[in-house]
Amino acid sequence: GIQVEQSPPDLILQEGANSTLRCNFSDSVNNLQWFHQNPWGQLINLFYIPSGTKQNGRLSATTVATERYSLLYISSSQTTDSGVYFCAVRPYGGSQGNLIFGKGTKLSVKP
Amino acid sequence: DAGVTQSPTHLIKTRGQQVTLRCSPKSGHDTVSWYQQALGQGPQFIFQYYEEEERQRGNFPDRFSGHQFPNYSSELNVNALLLGDSALYLCASSPGPLSGELFFGEGSRLTVL
């Protein structure tokens, strides 16, 4: 089955710094989502981005589907950005409900 | 606009017992999927329900079963609980089984003693 690899696994930043999180996937996909999991466990939707570039405030994401990777950019990080960031993909032929998740990037932003 | 809601938030069971978790999808969504997230791991797909039928299933034993009601809400049942079933159980909804963004609830944290 499709493999989803996220890097780095852990990231520690000083407040105000910028960061780039990467998601590589091993096969063609027709859906890709980025999530932020808060300390209480809820998965918060950041981007629905099977291809192209999107921006939402300090966050932006780019997916290059032909090269099988996606990047999540966080600028001017804040302590509230701390948590685990997941990339999840739906391979072609799979149902929408069946997202394959990476292992996540654990981000800690220090004041 | 109500998001995905799950209940209960936390529960504790003992080995061998049975548990039922509940989920109401986001308004306008008719498809519900269930995920299990073990500590330190990404969520893993259990199954998806659409039109009151199980449409796709992940690699989980038959102890895991579900149901979808006419109002699109869903239940996840786990029988003969094992210690390894301790996890965060997440419900997600989408506007159809094949398209659209997936939205998750806050989860039900199950501890099996």
Tab-separated table of C-alpha atoms in Angstrom:
chain	number	residue	atom	x	y	z
A	1	GLY	CA	0.000	0.000	0.000
A	2	ILE	CA	0.874	3.652	-0.209
A	3	GLN	CA	3.530	4.949	2.197
A	4	VAL	CA	3.417	8.426	3.729
A	5	GLU	CA	6.590	9.799	5.275
A	6	GLN	CA	6.786	13.031	7.211
A	7	SER	CA	9.888	14.939	8.183
A	8	PRO	CA	11.252	15.998	10.506
A	9	PRO	CA	9.678	13.821	13.213
A	10	ASP	CA	10.375	16.452	15.869
A	11	LEU	CA	10.973	20.182	15.602
A	12	ILE	CA	11.720	22.745	18.295
A	13	LEU	CA	11.418	26.429	17.402
A	14	GLN	CA	11.772	29.728	19.119
A	15	GLU	CA	8.677	31.894	18.912
A	16	GLY	CA	8.790	33.995	15.760
A	17	ALA	CA	10.817	31.509	13.706
A	18	ASN	CA	9.712	30.010	10.389
A	19	SER	CA	9.556	26.311	9.554
A	20	THR	CA	8.886	23.899	6.722
A	21	LEU	CA	7.334	20.480	7.210
A	22	ARG	CA	7.539	17.877	4.465
A	23	CYS	CA	5.297	15.002	3.407
A	24	ASN	CA	6.413	12.435	0.837
A	25	PHE	CA	4.072	9.798	-0.554
A	26	SER	CA	4.879	6.751	-2.588
A	27	ASP	CA	2.007	6.652	-5.103
A	28	SER	CA	-0.448	8.890	-6.914
A	29	VAL	CA	-3.123	10.469	-4.761
A	30	ASN	CA	-6.308	12.384	-5.407
A	31	ASN	CA	-6.608	13.925	-1.994
A	32	LEU	CA	-4.126	15.354	0.467
A	33	GLN	CA	-4.949	17.053	3.739
A	34	TRP	CA	-2.829	18.670	6.443
A	35	PHE	CA	-4.072	18.552	10.028
A	36	HIS	CA	-2.948	20.012	13.333
A	37	GLN	CA	-3.665	17.821	16.345
A	38	ASN	CA	-4.043	19.871	19.483
A	39	PRO	CA	-3.070	18.616	22.957
A	40	TRP	CA	-6.641	17.422	23.541
A	41	GLY	CA	-6.521	15.176	20.498
A	42	GLN	CA	-8.708	17.012	18.044
A	43	LEU	CA	-7.583	17.021	14.430
A	44	ILE	CA	-8.003	20.508	13.044
A	45	ASN	CA	-8.172	20.913	9.276
A	46	LEU	CA	-5.442	23.150	7.908
A	47	PHE	CA	-5.486	22.507	4.173
A	48	TYR	CA	-7.274	20.337	1.633
A	49	ILE	CA	-4.655	20.455	-1.092
A	50	PRO	CA	-4.365	17.599	-3.614
A	51	SER	CA	-2.318	19.945	-5.816
A	52	GLY	CA	-1.181	23.543	-6.031
A	53	THR	CA	-0.571	26.172	-3.389
A	54	LYS	CA	-2.855	27.629	-0.726
A	55	GLN	CA	-2.366	30.180	2.018
A	56	ASN	CA	-4.247	30.834	5.218
A	57	GLY	CA	-2.764	33.563	7.376
A	58	ARG	CA	0.675	32.520	8.626
A	59	LEU	CA	0.312	29.057	7.134
A	60	SER	CA	0.695	27.998	3.546
A	61	ALA	CA	0.967	24.670	1.755
A	62	THR	CA	2.191	23.423	-1.584
A	63	THR	CA	1.564	20.015	-3.130
A	64	VAL	CA	3.495	18.856	-6.184
A	65	ALA	CA	1.483	15.791	-7.056
A	66	THR	CA	3.675	14.757	-9.997
A	67	GLU	CA	6.694	14.596	-7.675
A	68	ARG	CA	4.698	13.093	-4.792
A	69	TYR	CA	5.367	15.566	-2.035
A	70	SER	CA	3.722	18.336	-0.086
A	71	LEU	CA	5.164	21.100	2.077
A	72	LEU	CA	3.576	22.981	4.963
A	73	TYR	CA	5.083	26.379	5.795
A	74	ILE	CA	4.606	28.034	9.156
A	75	SER	CA	5.801	31.622	9.414
A	76	SER	CA	6.296	33.717	12.559
A	77	SER	CA	5.495	30.719	14.747
A	78	GLN	CA	3.552	31.150	17.978
A	79	THR	CA	3.353	28.947	21.072
A	80	THR	CA	-0.192	28.029	20.066
A	81	ASP	CA	1.238	26.382	16.939
A	82	SER	CA	2.657	23.614	19.152
A	83	GLY	CA	1.252	20.143	18.598
A	84	VAL	CA	1.486	17.379	16.037
A	85	TYR	CA	1.068	18.060	12.333
A	86	PHE	CA	-0.233	15.231	10.171
A	87	CYS	CA	-0.259	14.793	6.449
A	88	ALA	CA	-2.890	12.367	5.121
A	89	VAL	CA	-3.515	11.151	1.593
A	90	ARG	CA	-6.156	9.234	-0.304
A	91	PRO	CA	-4.726	7.020	-3.038
A	92	TYR	CA	-6.506	6.712	-6.359
A	93	GLY	CA	-9.203	4.069	-6.099
A	94	GLY	CA	-9.664	4.531	-2.383
A	95	SER	CA	-12.789	5.859	-0.739
A	96	GLN	CA	-12.749	9.375	0.652
A	97	GLY	CA	-13.036	8.049	4.181
A	98	ASN	CA	-9.863	6.030	3.908
A	99	LEU	CA	-7.101	8.543	4.440
A	100	ILE	CA	-3.598	7.190	5.000
A	101	PHE	CA	-1.768	9.191	7.631
A	102	GLY	CA	1.914	9.800	8.144
A	103	LYS	CA	3.435	9.502	11.615
A	104	GLY	CA	3.347	13.242	12.108
A	105	THR	CA	5.766	16.034	12.961
A	106	LYS	CA	5.753	17.076	16.608
A	107	LEU	CA	6.300	20.826	16.813
A	108	SER	CA	7.229	22.627	20.019
A	109	VAL	CA	7.355	26.420	19.944
A	110	LYS	CA	9.182	27.968	22.902
A	111	PRO	CA	8.393	31.493	24.150
B	1	ASP	CA	-22.853	25.073	11.723
B	2	ALA	CA	-22.352	22.068	13.993
B	3	GLY	CA	-19.167	20.169	13.406
B	4	VAL	CA	-18.588	16.468	14.002
B	5	THR	CA	-19.606	15.516	17.530
B	6	GLN	CA	-18.606	12.402	19.441
B	7	SER	CA	-19.583	10.844	22.751
B	8	PRO	CA	-18.471	9.921	25.282
B	9	THR	CA	-15.282	11.969	25.553
B	10	HIS	CA	-13.518	9.557	27.899
B	11	LEU	CA	-14.342	6.105	29.162
B	12	ILE	CA	-12.704	3.278	31.054
B	13	LYS	CA	-13.515	-0.391	30.505
B	14	THR	CA	-12.050	-3.697	31.599
B	15	ARG	CA	-10.817	-6.522	29.407
B	16	GLY	CA	-13.582	-8.598	27.868
B	17	GLN	CA	-16.207	-5.873	28.083
B	18	GLN	CA	-17.973	-4.257	25.157
B	19	VAL	CA	-18.079	-0.556	24.271
B	20	THR	CA	-20.216	1.649	22.024
B	21	LEU	CA	-19.020	5.009	20.745
B	22	ARG	CA	-21.273	7.508	18.985
B	23	CYS	CA	-20.796	10.102	16.272
B	24	SER	CA	-22.923	12.762	14.609
B	25	PRO	CA	-21.553	14.035	11.299
B	26	LYS	CA	-21.085	17.619	10.253
B	27	SER	CA	-24.217	19.263	8.891
B	28	GLY	CA	-24.678	18.386	5.232
B	29	HIS	CA	-22.440	15.300	5.391
B	30	ASP	CA	-23.780	11.806	4.827
B	31	THR	CA	-20.646	9.661	5.109
B	32	VAL	CA	-18.954	8.661	8.346
B	33	SER	CA	-15.562	7.031	8.847
B	34	TRP	CA	-13.956	5.746	12.026
B	35	TYR	CA	-10.283	5.806	12.942
B	36	GLN	CA	-8.187	4.422	15.784
B	37	GLN	CA	-5.191	6.395	17.004
B	38	ALA	CA	-2.756	4.665	19.345
B	39	LEU	CA	-0.441	6.793	21.453
B	40	GLY	CA	2.309	8.365	19.360
B	41	GLN	CA	0.919	7.118	16.055
B	42	GLY	CA	-1.128	8.525	13.209
B	43	PRO	CA	-4.807	7.579	12.961
B	44	GLN	CA	-5.629	4.266	11.250
B	45	PHE	CA	-8.777	3.696	9.213
B	46	ILE	CA	-11.278	1.238	10.703
B	47	PHE	CA	-14.265	1.495	8.340
B	48	GLN	CA	-16.561	3.831	6.440
B	49	TYR	CA	-20.360	3.991	6.417
B	50	TYR	CA	-22.521	5.414	3.665
B	51	GLU	CA	-26.239	4.871	3.077
B	52	GLU	CA	-26.345	2.787	6.258
B	53	GLU	CA	-23.890	0.232	4.883
B	54	GLU	CA	-20.240	-0.493	5.558
B	55	ARG	CA	-18.513	0.551	2.334
B	56	GLN	CA	-14.841	-0.013	3.061
B	57	ARG	CA	-12.929	-1.596	5.914
B	58	GLY	CA	-9.391	-1.355	7.129
B	59	ASN	CA	-7.298	-4.068	8.725
B	60	PHE	CA	-9.311	-4.525	11.909
B	61	PRO	CA	-10.846	-7.727	13.330
B	62	ASP	CA	-14.544	-8.513	13.369
B	63	ARG	CA	-14.675	-7.456	17.021
B	64	PHE	CA	-14.969	-3.976	15.559
B	65	SER	CA	-18.396	-3.350	14.089
B	66	GLY	CA	-20.503	-0.353	13.294
B	67	HIS	CA	-23.818	1.009	12.295
B	68	GLN	CA	-25.176	4.066	10.526
B	69	PHE	CA	-28.648	5.405	11.190
B	70	PRO	CA	-31.055	7.111	8.750
B	71	ASN	CA	-30.040	10.529	10.158
B	72	TYR	CA	-26.408	9.707	9.155
B	73	SER	CA	-25.172	9.374	12.733
B	74	SER	CA	-23.047	6.335	13.478
B	75	GLU	CA	-21.919	3.980	16.214
B	76	LEU	CA	-18.701	2.051	16.639
B	77	ASN	CA	-18.921	-1.126	18.709
B	78	VAL	CA	-15.950	-3.059	20.019
B	79	ASN	CA	-16.521	-6.461	21.626
B	80	ALA	CA	-14.263	-8.539	23.861
B	81	LEU	CA	-12.013	-5.581	24.644
B	82	LEU	CA	-8.267	-6.124	24.793
B	83	LEU	CA	-5.657	-3.971	26.489
B	84	GLY	CA	-4.404	-3.056	23.015
B	85	ASP	CA	-7.740	-1.476	22.151
B	86	SER	CA	-6.835	1.445	24.412
B	87	ALA	CA	-6.664	4.397	22.021
B	88	LEU	CA	-8.274	7.597	20.825
B	89	TYR	CA	-11.187	6.766	18.521
B	90	LEU	CA	-11.878	9.446	15.954
B	91	CYS	CA	-14.955	9.890	13.820
B	92	ALA	CA	-14.778	11.770	10.531
B	93	SER	CA	-17.446	12.883	8.115
B	94	SER	CA	-17.464	13.906	4.471
B	95	PRO	CA	-20.024	14.983	1.850
B	96	GLY	CA	-20.128	11.637	0.090
B	97	PRO	CA	-17.903	8.569	0.013
B	98	LEU	CA	-15.697	9.566	-2.882
B	99	SER	CA	-15.094	13.276	-2.667
B	100	GLY	CA	-14.648	16.223	-0.410
B	101	GLU	CA	-12.631	17.217	2.581
B	102	LEU	CA	-12.698	14.988	5.669
B	103	PHE	CA	-13.598	16.613	9.000
B	104	PHE	CA	-12.858	15.018	12.364
B	105	GLY	CA	-14.524	15.105	15.761
B	106	GLU	CA	-12.723	15.559	19.060
B	107	GLY	CA	-12.501	11.826	19.664
B	108	SER	CA	-13.391	9.343	22.362
B	109	ARG	CA	-10.480	8.259	24.537
B	110	LEU	CA	-10.880	4.621	25.560
B	111	THR	CA	-8.798	3.061	28.305
B	112	VAL	CA	-8.982	-0.706	28.778
B	113	LEU	CA	-7.739	-2.015	32.143
